């Protein structure tokens, strides 16, 4: 009888965890849990894709044990502003994100997304991906589906049809709706249209993420518009890649912060995200006035080729250039030209000279229009921001870190280095070197803050019962290696990355595993 009782006690003890076998045991790490609290020494036990226990776990068994002595152990980074449509299907291991510690991305930003998210999610589940992914539904995508590229308000029927598409996307698992009000056809939409659609997304628990209408001296009106949409619809607002551009506007970030704080004091939930660089990246078309890009490609080409209209376009381009504070287009670099790889990495001033024209800004507008008339997207990098402004905005308690990137093909084109090094750059440059942030606050901006904003349940913190998305990095060596001159380089110092309990980066090398999941919004639960 005593033998049986002893056996039962030992068995019970093992079930209570004493002899439990973890899938992965991380030992001796300096744990930053994502809350913003100070780091502490401890072990992390992972089983069946979850964090099971945190504490002194030296006596426990594990299939895989990682010694994290001298390194930080933190939740996987959540990038709330990505553009992985197309590139994730082609490069499902998402090496650039994984090597930068990113375990989850939110795509569908700037108004552009897949229109049928259910099909998109199913395709990715079948393929298998290395990162977790959530998606917004893009307003530009919806508007173009219903109205084309027309500069007008929607009819009552068209607005109803757009509302139905938002509702369908939310029921398919979208985490919210995005706008790109600097892009077509979003630039033609008035605020009341956005409010109507935002109300639908809000009814499903969604977020409103906006590439606001302007980011130069008109940024203040654009911030107000985004916040007013939130106030009118009740939706939580995320202002994408928060910044101010143009030399005359450098140093005005304090005004931007005051404006956001004004709305937050009024009870409007406004937060922002930011990439840690002084250059942006988008298409060549943003250098042209909006009206020149209305309609079909054929109509746009006809305008550019019409001598009188071309002259009008060039005049407005010169006015825009003057407002930016730059004398010419040497601040604008080609990241990727689909038909001429020889100009990748060159600025428009030098490309203009290469084409045999004199180095005048008026002639550079001719070169820009010669590129734009091809109607194939030329991806650009624009050096129009200020380093002091970047650091000022980074210190905001409601600012997240996000890359605004996709998954580039290695050694193809000259993409913005943010695609490879966003998070490591924050940790290496702005925490270790500049001490702009503490380690704990930087990690919070990359983990629990975005998880909270986008309602990513059981993500963003190292706690028992949470998904085992984990990053182990060396604070002495973590660094971005990608530069504007040599952008194709993975971050260093991020030695282990775990996604849903599976090791994806081991000793700095991608294992090729694809344990990523599709993360869906709360709207699916209402069905």
Short mmCIF file of C-alpha atoms in Angstrom, two decimals:
data_model
loop_
_atom_site.label_atom_id
_atom_site.label_comp_id
_atom_site.label_asym_id
_atom_site.label_seq_id
_atom_site.Cartn_x
_atom_site.Cartn_y
_atom_site.Cartn_z
CA UNK A 1 0.00 0.00 0.00
CA UNK A 2 2.83 2.39 0.93
CA UNK A 3 4.63 1.57 -2.33
CA UNK A 4 1.50 2.35 -4.34
CA UNK A 5 1.01 5.64 -2.46
CA UNK A 6 4.63 6.67 -3.06
CA UNK A 7 4.24 5.86 -6.75
CA UNK A 8 1.09 7.96 -6.97
CA UNK A 9 2.79 10.88 -5.23
CA UNK A 10 5.72 10.74 -7.63
CA UNK A 11 3.34 10.54 -10.57
CA UNK A 12 1.36 13.51 -9.30
CA UNK A 13 4.58 15.45 -8.79
CA UNK A 14 5.60 14.80 -12.38
CA UNK A 15 2.24 16.01 -13.66
CA UNK A 16 2.65 19.16 -11.59
CA UNK A 17 5.64 19.97 -13.76
CA UNK A 18 8.63 18.74 -11.76
CA UNK A 19 9.57 16.17 -14.35
CA UNK A 20 7.74 17.78 -17.23
CA UNK A 21 9.55 17.66 -20.55
CA UNK A 22 9.53 20.97 -22.38
CA UNK A 23 9.87 21.14 -26.13
CA UNK A 24 12.27 24.08 -25.69
CA UNK A 25 13.89 25.32 -22.49
CA UNK A 26 15.65 28.69 -22.55
CA UNK A 27 18.07 28.96 -19.61
CA UNK A 28 19.89 31.79 -17.85
CA UNK A 29 18.41 34.63 -19.90
CA UNK A 30 17.81 38.25 -18.97
CA UNK A 31 14.06 38.31 -19.54
CA UNK A 32 12.37 41.43 -20.92
CA UNK A 33 8.73 40.42 -20.86
CA UNK A 34 7.34 43.13 -23.17
CA UNK A 35 5.41 45.07 -20.53
CA UNK A 36 8.07 47.73 -20.11
CA UNK A 37 9.05 46.36 -16.71
CA UNK A 38 12.77 45.94 -15.90
CA UNK A 39 14.51 42.78 -17.04
CA UNK A 40 15.06 39.89 -14.65
CA UNK A 41 17.01 36.64 -14.70
CA UNK A 42 15.05 33.49 -15.42
CA UNK A 43 14.31 30.45 -17.58
CA UNK A 44 11.49 30.01 -20.09
CA UNK A 45 9.80 26.65 -20.67
CA UNK A 46 7.94 26.10 -23.95
CA UNK A 47 5.63 23.25 -24.87
CA UNK A 48 3.02 22.74 -27.61
CA UNK A 49 3.57 26.20 -29.03
CA UNK A 50 3.06 28.05 -25.76
CA UNK A 51 5.10 29.48 -22.92
CA UNK A 52 4.29 27.07 -20.09
CA UNK A 53 6.41 28.36 -17.26
CA UNK A 54 8.90 31.09 -16.40
CA UNK A 55 11.21 30.88 -13.40
CA UNK A 56 13.97 28.65 -12.06
CA UNK A 57 13.63 25.60 -14.31
CA UNK A 58 17.09 24.05 -14.12
CA UNK A 59 15.74 20.71 -12.90
CA UNK A 60 13.39 20.29 -15.85
CA UNK A 61 13.95 18.19 -18.92
CA UNK A 62 13.62 19.48 -22.45
CA UNK A 63 14.00 18.19 -25.97
CA UNK A 64 16.03 21.31 -26.76
CA UNK A 65 17.86 23.52 -24.26
CA UNK A 66 19.23 26.94 -25.18
CA UNK A 67 21.74 28.69 -22.95
CA UNK A 68 20.92 32.41 -23.15
CA UNK A 69 23.47 33.59 -20.61
CA UNK A 70 24.35 37.24 -21.18
CA UNK A 71 21.55 37.66 -23.71
CA UNK A 72 18.10 39.21 -23.59
CA UNK A 73 15.07 36.96 -24.00
CA UNK A 74 11.96 38.80 -25.13
CA UNK A 75 8.70 38.32 -27.05
CA UNK A 76 8.90 38.10 -30.83
CA UNK A 77 8.67 41.48 -32.53
CA UNK A 78 5.35 42.50 -34.09
CA UNK A 79 5.61 44.68 -37.20
CA UNK A 80 2.26 46.43 -37.62
CA UNK A 81 3.08 48.06 -40.94
CA UNK A 82 4.19 45.59 -43.59
CA UNK A 83 3.41 45.03 -47.27
CA UNK A 84 3.91 41.31 -47.86
CA UNK A 85 1.21 40.66 -50.46
CA UNK A 86 2.94 38.85 -53.31
CA UNK A 87 6.35 38.66 -51.69
CA UNK A 88 5.29 36.30 -48.88
CA UNK A 89 3.87 33.85 -51.41
CA UNK A 90 7.16 33.95 -53.31
CA UNK A 91 9.43 33.91 -50.25
CA UNK A 92 7.43 32.21 -47.48
CA UNK A 93 10.42 31.85 -45.12
CA UNK A 94 10.43 35.69 -44.79
CA UNK A 95 14.16 35.67 -44.04
CA UNK A 96 14.52 39.45 -43.83
CA UNK A 97 11.87 39.73 -41.11
CA UNK A 98 12.89 36.61 -39.20
CA UNK A 99 16.56 37.62 -39.07
CA UNK A 100 15.40 40.97 -37.68
CA UNK A 101 13.47 39.27 -34.87
CA UNK A 102 10.02 39.77 -36.37
CA UNK A 103 7.64 36.90 -35.67
CA UNK A 104 4.38 38.63 -36.68
CA UNK A 105 3.50 41.14 -39.40
CA UNK A 106 0.33 43.09 -40.11
CA UNK A 107 -0.09 43.59 -43.84
CA UNK A 108 -2.75 45.26 -46.00
CA UNK A 109 -1.51 48.74 -45.11
CA UNK A 110 -1.70 52.06 -46.97
CA UNK A 111 -5.08 51.14 -48.43
CA UNK A 112 -3.80 48.12 -50.38
CA UNK A 113 -4.68 44.53 -49.57
CA UNK A 114 -6.07 41.34 -51.02
CA UNK A 115 -9.79 41.72 -51.67
CA UNK A 116 -10.63 38.11 -50.76
CA UNK A 117 -8.86 37.55 -47.48
CA UNK A 118 -10.38 34.11 -46.91
CA UNK A 119 -8.78 32.80 -50.09
CA UNK A 120 -5.51 34.58 -49.34
CA UNK A 121 -5.32 33.13 -45.84
CA UNK A 122 -6.13 29.63 -47.07
CA UNK A 123 -3.45 29.85 -49.76
CA UNK A 124 -0.83 30.86 -47.19
CA UNK A 125 -1.87 28.12 -44.76
CA UNK A 126 -1.47 25.58 -47.55
CA UNK A 127 1.92 27.01 -48.52
CA UNK A 128 3.28 27.31 -44.99
CA UNK A 129 5.00 30.48 -43.77
CA UNK A 130 7.74 31.17 -41.23
CA UNK A 131 6.06 34.21 -39.66
CA UNK A 132 2.62 34.91 -38.27
CA UNK A 133 0.54 37.24 -40.40
CA UNK A 134 -2.56 39.36 -39.89
CA UNK A 135 -4.16 41.61 -42.49
CA UNK A 136 -6.12 44.81 -42.75
CA UNK A 137 -8.60 45.37 -45.58
CA UNK A 138 -7.45 48.18 -47.85
CA UNK A 139 -9.77 51.08 -48.70
CA UNK A 140 -8.01 51.74 -52.02
CA UNK A 141 -8.55 48.12 -52.99
CA UNK A 142 -12.24 48.32 -52.07
CA UNK A 143 -12.81 51.68 -53.76
CA UNK A 144 -11.09 50.56 -56.96
CA UNK A 145 -13.17 47.36 -56.99
CA UNK A 146 -16.42 49.32 -56.79
CA UNK A 147 -15.60 52.65 -58.48
CA UNK A 148 -12.42 52.25 -60.47
CA UNK A 149 -9.96 55.13 -60.38
CA UNK A 150 -12.49 57.98 -60.57
CA UNK A 151 -12.27 61.35 -58.82
CA UNK A 152 -15.78 61.65 -57.39
CA UNK A 153 -17.87 60.77 -54.40
CA UNK A 154 -19.53 57.33 -54.38
CA UNK A 155 -23.22 56.98 -55.03
CA UNK A 156 -25.38 55.65 -52.20
CA UNK A 157 -25.34 52.23 -53.85
CA UNK A 158 -21.56 52.28 -54.33
CA UNK A 159 -21.01 53.27 -50.70
CA UNK A 160 -23.29 50.45 -49.57
CA UNK A 161 -21.33 48.00 -51.71
CA UNK A 162 -18.06 49.22 -50.22
CA UNK A 163 -19.49 48.80 -46.72
CA UNK A 164 -20.46 45.24 -47.60
CA UNK A 165 -16.89 44.50 -48.72
CA UNK A 166 -15.51 45.88 -45.45
CA UNK A 167 -17.96 43.74 -43.48
CA UNK A 168 -17.06 40.65 -45.52
CA UNK A 169 -13.34 41.22 -44.93
CA UNK A 170 -13.86 41.68 -41.21
CA UNK A 171 -15.85 38.45 -41.08
CA UNK A 172 -13.03 36.75 -42.99
CA UNK A 173 -10.60 37.80 -40.27
CA UNK A 174 -9.28 41.29 -41.07
CA UNK A 175 -7.96 43.14 -38.02
CA UNK A 176 -9.19 46.47 -39.35
CA UNK A 177 -9.22 48.79 -42.34
CA UNK A 178 -6.39 50.82 -43.83
CA UNK A 179 -6.30 53.90 -46.02
CA UNK A 180 -3.62 55.34 -48.25
CA UNK A 181 -4.95 58.85 -48.75
CA UNK A 182 -1.83 59.93 -50.61
CA UNK A 183 -2.42 57.21 -53.23
CA UNK A 184 -5.02 56.65 -55.91
CA UNK A 185 -7.92 56.27 -55.65
CA UNK A 186 -7.88 57.00 -51.90
CA UNK A 187 -6.79 60.56 -52.52
CA UNK A 188 -10.17 61.20 -54.15
CA UNK A 189 -12.13 60.05 -51.07
CA UNK A 190 -13.59 62.56 -48.63
CA UNK A 191 -13.62 62.04 -44.88
CA UNK A 192 -17.33 61.19 -44.71
CA UNK A 193 -16.74 58.19 -46.99
CA UNK A 194 -13.97 56.93 -44.72
CA UNK A 195 -16.10 57.46 -41.62
CA UNK A 196 -18.90 55.31 -43.07
CA UNK A 197 -16.49 52.44 -43.77
CA UNK A 198 -14.65 52.88 -40.47
CA UNK A 199 -17.94 52.48 -38.61
CA UNK A 200 -18.36 49.07 -40.22
CA UNK A 201 -14.81 47.99 -39.31
CA UNK A 202 -15.33 49.30 -35.76
CA UNK A 203 -18.52 47.27 -35.34
CA UNK A 204 -16.33 44.16 -35.75
CA UNK A 205 -13.66 45.37 -33.32
CA UNK A 206 -11.29 46.58 -36.02
CA UNK A 207 -8.57 49.26 -36.10
CA UNK A 208 -8.24 52.14 -38.58
CA UNK A 209 -4.65 52.40 -39.88
CA UNK A 210 -3.98 55.36 -42.14
CA UNK A 211 -1.24 56.56 -44.40
CA UNK A 212 -2.54 60.06 -43.90
CA UNK A 213 -3.23 62.49 -46.72
CA UNK A 214 -0.08 64.57 -46.38
CA UNK A 215 3.25 64.40 -44.57
CA UNK A 216 4.72 67.80 -45.43
CA UNK A 217 3.55 71.19 -44.10
CA UNK A 218 -0.03 69.91 -44.49
CA UNK A 219 0.57 67.07 -42.04
CA UNK A 220 -1.32 68.84 -39.25
CA UNK A 221 -4.56 68.90 -41.22
CA UNK A 222 -3.95 65.27 -42.16
CA UNK A 223 -3.50 64.27 -38.50
CA UNK A 224 -6.72 66.07 -37.63
CA UNK A 225 -8.55 64.24 -40.40
CA UNK A 226 -7.39 60.83 -39.16
CA UNK A 227 -8.26 61.63 -35.55
CA UNK A 228 -11.62 63.15 -36.52
CA UNK A 229 -12.46 59.95 -38.41
CA UNK A 230 -11.73 58.07 -35.20
CA UNK A 231 -13.88 60.43 -33.15
CA UNK A 232 -16.80 60.25 -35.59
CA UNK A 233 -16.74 56.47 -36.02
CA UNK A 234 -15.52 55.38 -32.59
CA UNK A 235 -12.70 53.37 -34.15
CA UNK A 236 -9.18 53.15 -32.76
CA UNK A 237 -6.73 55.06 -34.99
CA UNK A 238 -3.20 54.13 -36.00
CA UNK A 239 -1.26 56.76 -37.98
CA UNK A 240 1.20 54.93 -40.20
CA UNK A 241 4.92 55.82 -40.46
CA UNK A 242 4.49 59.01 -38.45
CA UNK A 243 6.82 61.68 -39.79
CA UNK A 244 7.19 65.13 -41.29
CA UNK A 245 9.02 65.72 -44.58
CA UNK A 246 10.62 68.67 -46.32
CA UNK A 247 13.43 70.87 -45.04
CA UNK A 248 11.20 73.83 -44.05
CA UNK A 249 9.27 71.51 -41.71
CA UNK A 250 12.16 69.91 -39.87
CA UNK A 251 11.87 70.50 -36.13
CA UNK A 252 8.07 70.75 -36.10
CA UNK A 253 7.54 67.32 -34.54
CA UNK A 254 6.64 68.97 -31.24
CA UNK A 255 3.55 70.43 -32.91
CA UNK A 256 2.60 67.01 -34.24
CA UNK A 257 2.96 65.46 -30.80
CA UNK A 258 0.88 68.21 -29.18
CA UNK A 259 -1.87 67.65 -31.72
CA UNK A 260 -2.03 63.90 -31.12
CA UNK A 261 -1.97 64.43 -27.36
CA UNK A 262 -4.83 66.89 -27.70
CA UNK A 263 -6.99 64.20 -29.28
CA UNK A 264 -5.89 61.57 -26.79
CA UNK A 265 -6.91 63.86 -23.92
CA UNK A 266 -10.33 64.09 -25.58
CA UNK A 267 -10.62 60.31 -25.48
CA UNK A 268 -9.74 59.53 -29.10
CA UNK A 269 -7.51 56.44 -29.24
CA UNK A 270 -4.73 57.62 -31.55
CA UNK A 271 -1.37 55.84 -31.72
CA UNK A 272 1.40 55.88 -34.31
CA UNK A 273 4.12 53.75 -35.82
CA UNK A 274 7.52 54.73 -37.14
CA UNK A 275 10.56 53.39 -38.95
CA UNK A 276 14.00 54.49 -37.68
CA UNK A 277 15.31 56.15 -40.84
CA UNK A 278 15.38 59.62 -42.39
CA UNK A 279 14.27 58.34 -45.79
CA UNK A 280 10.89 57.05 -46.94
CA UNK A 281 10.12 54.66 -49.77
CA UNK A 282 7.17 54.63 -52.14
CA UNK A 283 6.41 54.94 -55.83
CA UNK A 284 7.64 57.47 -58.38
CA UNK A 285 4.03 58.55 -59.01
CA UNK A 286 3.86 60.60 -55.79
CA UNK A 287 6.04 63.21 -57.53
CA UNK A 288 3.16 63.95 -59.90
CA UNK A 289 0.02 65.95 -58.99
CA UNK A 290 -2.97 63.78 -58.07
CA UNK A 291 -5.17 64.94 -60.93
CA UNK A 292 -2.61 63.76 -63.47
CA UNK A 293 -3.03 60.17 -62.27
CA UNK A 294 -6.81 59.86 -62.42
CA UNK A 295 -8.39 57.14 -64.56
CA UNK A 296 -6.87 54.29 -66.52
CA UNK A 297 -3.23 53.89 -67.51
CA UNK A 298 -4.18 54.86 -71.05
CA UNK A 299 -5.70 58.13 -69.82
CA UNK A 300 -2.65 58.88 -67.66
CA UNK A 301 -0.28 58.23 -70.58
CA UNK A 302 -2.36 60.49 -72.80
CA UNK A 303 -2.06 63.35 -70.30
CA UNK A 304 1.71 62.95 -69.94
CA UNK A 305 2.17 62.86 -73.71
CA UNK A 306 -0.09 65.85 -74.43
CA UNK A 307 2.28 68.86 -74.70
CA UNK A 308 0.03 71.39 -72.96
CA UNK A 309 -0.95 69.03 -70.15
CA UNK A 310 2.67 67.90 -69.75
CA UNK A 311 3.71 71.52 -69.30
CA UNK A 312 1.03 71.98 -66.61
CA UNK A 313 2.17 68.83 -64.82
CA UNK A 314 5.79 69.97 -64.86
CA UNK A 315 4.84 73.40 -63.50
CA UNK A 316 3.04 71.86 -60.53
CA UNK A 317 5.93 69.44 -59.95
CA UNK A 318 8.31 72.40 -59.73
CA UNK A 319 6.00 74.08 -57.22
CA UNK A 320 5.99 70.90 -55.13
CA UNK A 321 9.79 70.69 -55.32
CA UNK A 322 10.17 74.31 -54.16
CA UNK A 323 7.92 73.64 -51.14
CA UNK A 324 10.08 70.66 -50.18
CA UNK A 325 13.12 72.91 -49.74
CA UNK A 326 15.26 70.95 -52.22
CA UNK A 327 16.83 72.54 -55.30
CA UNK A 328 16.61 69.40 -57.41
CA UNK A 329 15.64 65.71 -57.26
CA UNK A 330 18.97 64.41 -56.00
CA UNK A 331 17.16 63.35 -52.79
CA UNK A 332 15.12 60.80 -54.77
CA UNK A 333 16.73 57.41 -55.51
CA UNK A 334 15.40 54.57 -57.65
CA UNK A 335 15.03 51.42 -55.56
CA UNK A 336 13.73 49.24 -58.35
CA UNK A 337 12.98 49.93 -62.01
CA UNK A 338 11.25 46.97 -63.69
CA UNK A 339 12.70 47.59 -67.15
CA UNK A 340 16.12 49.15 -66.48
CA UNK A 341 18.23 47.72 -63.65
CA UNK A 342 21.12 50.06 -64.54
CA UNK A 343 19.38 52.96 -62.81
CA UNK A 344 18.66 51.06 -59.58
CA UNK A 345 20.39 52.89 -56.74
CA UNK A 346 20.82 56.12 -58.75
CA UNK A 347 19.17 59.41 -57.87
CA UNK A 348 16.95 61.23 -60.36
CA UNK A 349 19.44 64.07 -60.78
CA UNK A 350 22.13 61.64 -61.98
CA UNK A 351 19.66 59.64 -64.07
CA UNK A 352 18.72 62.87 -65.81
CA UNK A 353 22.39 63.51 -66.64
CA UNK A 354 22.74 59.90 -67.82
CA UNK A 355 19.92 60.53 -70.26
CA UNK A 356 21.92 63.38 -71.81
CA UNK A 357 20.05 66.28 -70.26
CA UNK A 358 21.55 69.22 -68.38
CA UNK A 359 21.43 69.19 -64.60
CA UNK A 360 18.44 71.44 -64.17
CA UNK A 361 15.40 70.61 -62.05
CA UNK A 362 13.03 71.55 -64.88
CA UNK A 363 14.71 68.94 -67.09
CA UNK A 364 14.63 66.41 -64.25
CA UNK A 365 10.84 66.65 -64.35
CA UNK A 366 11.06 65.54 -67.99
CA UNK A 367 13.06 62.50 -66.92
CA UNK A 368 10.52 61.70 -64.21
CA UNK A 369 7.66 61.86 -66.71
CA UNK A 370 9.60 59.66 -69.14
CA UNK A 371 9.74 57.04 -66.38
CA UNK A 372 6.16 57.56 -65.25
CA UNK A 373 4.73 57.14 -68.75
CA UNK A 374 5.80 53.48 -68.74
CA UNK A 375 3.02 52.82 -66.16
CA UNK A 376 5.03 50.11 -64.41
CA UNK A 377 5.72 50.84 -60.75
CA UNK A 378 9.11 52.41 -60.13
CA UNK A 379 9.91 52.03 -56.43
CA UNK A 380 11.77 54.98 -54.93
CA UNK A 381 13.64 56.01 -51.78
CA UNK A 382 13.20 59.66 -50.73
CA UNK A 383 15.70 61.28 -48.34
CA UNK A 384 13.47 64.04 -46.97
CA UNK A 385 13.54 63.75 -43.16
CA UNK A 386 15.64 64.84 -40.21
CA UNK A 387 17.46 62.65 -37.66
CA UNK A 388 16.48 64.77 -34.65
CA UNK A 389 12.81 64.43 -35.60
CA UNK A 390 13.19 60.66 -35.86
CA UNK A 391 14.58 60.43 -32.33
CA UNK A 392 11.97 62.82 -30.92
CA UNK A 393 9.08 60.77 -32.29
CA UNK A 394 10.69 57.51 -31.19
CA UNK A 395 10.40 58.54 -27.55
CA UNK A 396 6.61 58.83 -27.68
CA UNK A 397 5.02 56.26 -25.36
CA UNK A 398 2.37 55.49 -27.99
CA UNK A 399 4.80 55.04 -30.92
CA UNK A 400 5.44 51.54 -32.27
CA UNK A 401 8.32 50.36 -34.44
CA UNK A 402 7.37 49.20 -37.93
CA UNK A 403 9.28 48.64 -41.16
CA UNK A 404 6.82 49.57 -43.94
CA UNK A 405 8.45 46.78 -45.93
CA UNK A 406 7.81 43.62 -47.86
CA UNK A 407 10.07 40.63 -48.42
CA UNK A 408 12.66 41.59 -51.06
CA UNK A 409 14.44 39.09 -53.25
CA UNK A 410 18.04 38.97 -52.12
CA UNK A 411 20.36 41.13 -54.25
CA UNK A 412 17.54 42.38 -56.52
CA UNK A 413 17.25 46.16 -56.81
CA UNK A 414 18.19 48.70 -54.15
CA UNK A 415 15.35 48.55 -51.62
CA UNK A 416 15.11 50.66 -48.50
CA UNK A 417 17.31 49.05 -45.80
CA UNK A 418 14.33 49.08 -43.43
CA UNK A 419 13.25 45.84 -45.09
CA UNK A 420 16.20 44.13 -43.40
CA UNK A 421 17.23 46.10 -40.35
CA UNK A 422 14.42 48.06 -38.70
CA UNK A 423 14.30 46.41 -35.28
CA UNK A 424 18.01 45.70 -34.96
CA UNK A 425 18.69 49.33 -35.87
CA UNK A 426 16.49 50.55 -33.03
CA UNK A 427 18.18 48.20 -30.57
CA UNK A 428 21.75 48.80 -31.72
CA UNK A 429 21.69 52.47 -32.72
CA UNK A 430 18.98 54.08 -30.64
CA UNK A 431 19.19 51.97 -27.47
CA UNK A 432 22.81 50.84 -27.12
CA UNK A 433 24.57 53.75 -28.85
CA UNK A 434 22.31 56.82 -28.57
CA UNK A 435 20.40 55.74 -25.44
CA UNK A 436 17.29 57.31 -26.92
CA UNK A 437 15.27 54.46 -25.41
CA UNK A 438 15.84 51.85 -22.73
CA UNK A 439 15.97 48.19 -23.73
CA UNK A 440 12.68 47.59 -21.95
CA UNK A 441 10.81 50.45 -23.62
CA UNK A 442 12.13 49.60 -27.08
CA UNK A 443 10.96 46.01 -26.67
CA UNK A 444 7.55 47.21 -25.44
CA UNK A 445 7.17 49.29 -28.61
CA UNK A 446 7.92 46.19 -30.69
CA UNK A 447 5.77 43.70 -28.75
CA UNK A 448 2.99 44.37 -26.25
CA UNK A 449 2.04 47.80 -27.60
CA UNK A 450 1.32 46.55 -31.16
CA UNK A 451 -0.33 43.38 -29.82
CA UNK A 452 -2.62 45.48 -27.64
CA UNK A 453 -3.45 47.91 -30.47
CA UNK A 454 -4.34 45.27 -33.03
CA UNK A 455 -6.00 42.89 -30.55
CA UNK A 456 -3.54 40.07 -31.20
CA UNK A 457 -4.57 37.86 -28.32
CA UNK A 458 -1.90 36.03 -26.29
CA UNK A 459 0.90 37.69 -28.25
CA UNK A 460 3.40 40.39 -27.42
CA UNK A 461 4.39 39.35 -23.89
CA UNK A 462 6.38 36.55 -22.29
CA UNK A 463 3.78 35.09 -19.93
CA UNK A 464 2.56 31.56 -19.24
CA UNK A 465 -0.26 30.71 -21.60
CA UNK A 466 0.95 33.09 -24.29
CA UNK A 467 2.12 31.97 -27.73
CA UNK A 468 5.79 31.02 -27.72
CA UNK A 469 7.05 33.72 -30.07
CA UNK A 470 10.48 34.47 -28.63
CA UNK A 471 13.62 36.37 -29.60
CA UNK A 472 17.05 35.91 -28.01
CA UNK A 473 19.57 38.64 -28.86
CA UNK A 474 22.99 39.80 -27.72
CA UNK A 475 22.78 43.41 -26.52
CA UNK A 476 26.47 43.95 -27.24
CA UNK A 477 26.30 42.94 -30.91
CA UNK A 478 22.72 43.38 -32.15
CA UNK A 479 22.95 45.64 -35.18
CA UNK A 480 21.48 46.38 -38.58
CA UNK A 481 23.85 45.66 -41.45
CA UNK A 482 21.69 46.94 -44.31
CA UNK A 483 22.60 50.39 -45.65
CA UNK A 484 21.27 52.51 -48.50
CA UNK A 485 24.38 51.67 -50.53
CA UNK A 486 24.27 47.96 -49.61
CA UNK A 487 20.69 47.21 -48.54
CA UNK A 488 20.67 43.42 -48.90
CA UNK A 489 22.13 42.35 -45.55
CA UNK A 490 20.56 40.53 -42.61
CA UNK A 491 20.73 41.92 -39.09
CA UNK A 492 23.27 40.44 -36.69
CA UNK A 493 23.18 39.68 -32.97
CA UNK A 494 19.72 38.09 -33.11
CA UNK A 495 20.75 34.54 -32.39
CA UNK A 496 17.50 32.67 -31.83
CA UNK A 497 13.96 33.25 -33.03
CA UNK A 498 11.12 30.97 -31.97
CA UNK A 499 7.71 31.11 -33.70
CA UNK A 500 4.81 29.28 -32.08
CA UNK A 501 7.25 27.12 -30.15
CA UNK A 502 9.38 26.14 -33.17
CA UNK A 503 12.94 27.37 -33.59
CA UNK A 504 13.23 29.30 -36.86
CA UNK A 505 16.56 31.04 -36.24
CA UNK A 506 19.20 28.91 -34.51
CA UNK A 507 22.66 30.35 -33.87
CA UNK A 508 21.88 33.09 -36.38
CA UNK A 509 20.84 30.72 -39.18
CA UNK A 510 17.36 30.19 -40.62
CA UNK A 511 16.27 26.59 -40.10
CA UNK A 512 13.80 26.66 -42.99
CA UNK A 513 10.86 25.76 -40.76
CA UNK A 514 7.46 27.33 -41.42
CA UNK A 515 5.44 27.35 -38.19
CA UNK A 516 3.74 30.69 -38.83
CA UNK A 517 0.00 31.13 -38.36
CA UNK A 518 -2.67 33.40 -39.81
CA UNK A 519 -3.87 35.66 -37.01
CA UNK A 520 -7.45 36.82 -37.45
CA UNK A 521 -9.44 39.66 -35.97
CA UNK A 522 -12.28 39.50 -33.50
CA UNK A 523 -14.81 39.91 -36.30
CA UNK A 524 -14.60 36.21 -37.14
CA UNK A 525 -15.98 35.39 -33.69
CA UNK A 526 -19.19 37.30 -34.47
CA UNK A 527 -20.21 34.88 -37.21
#
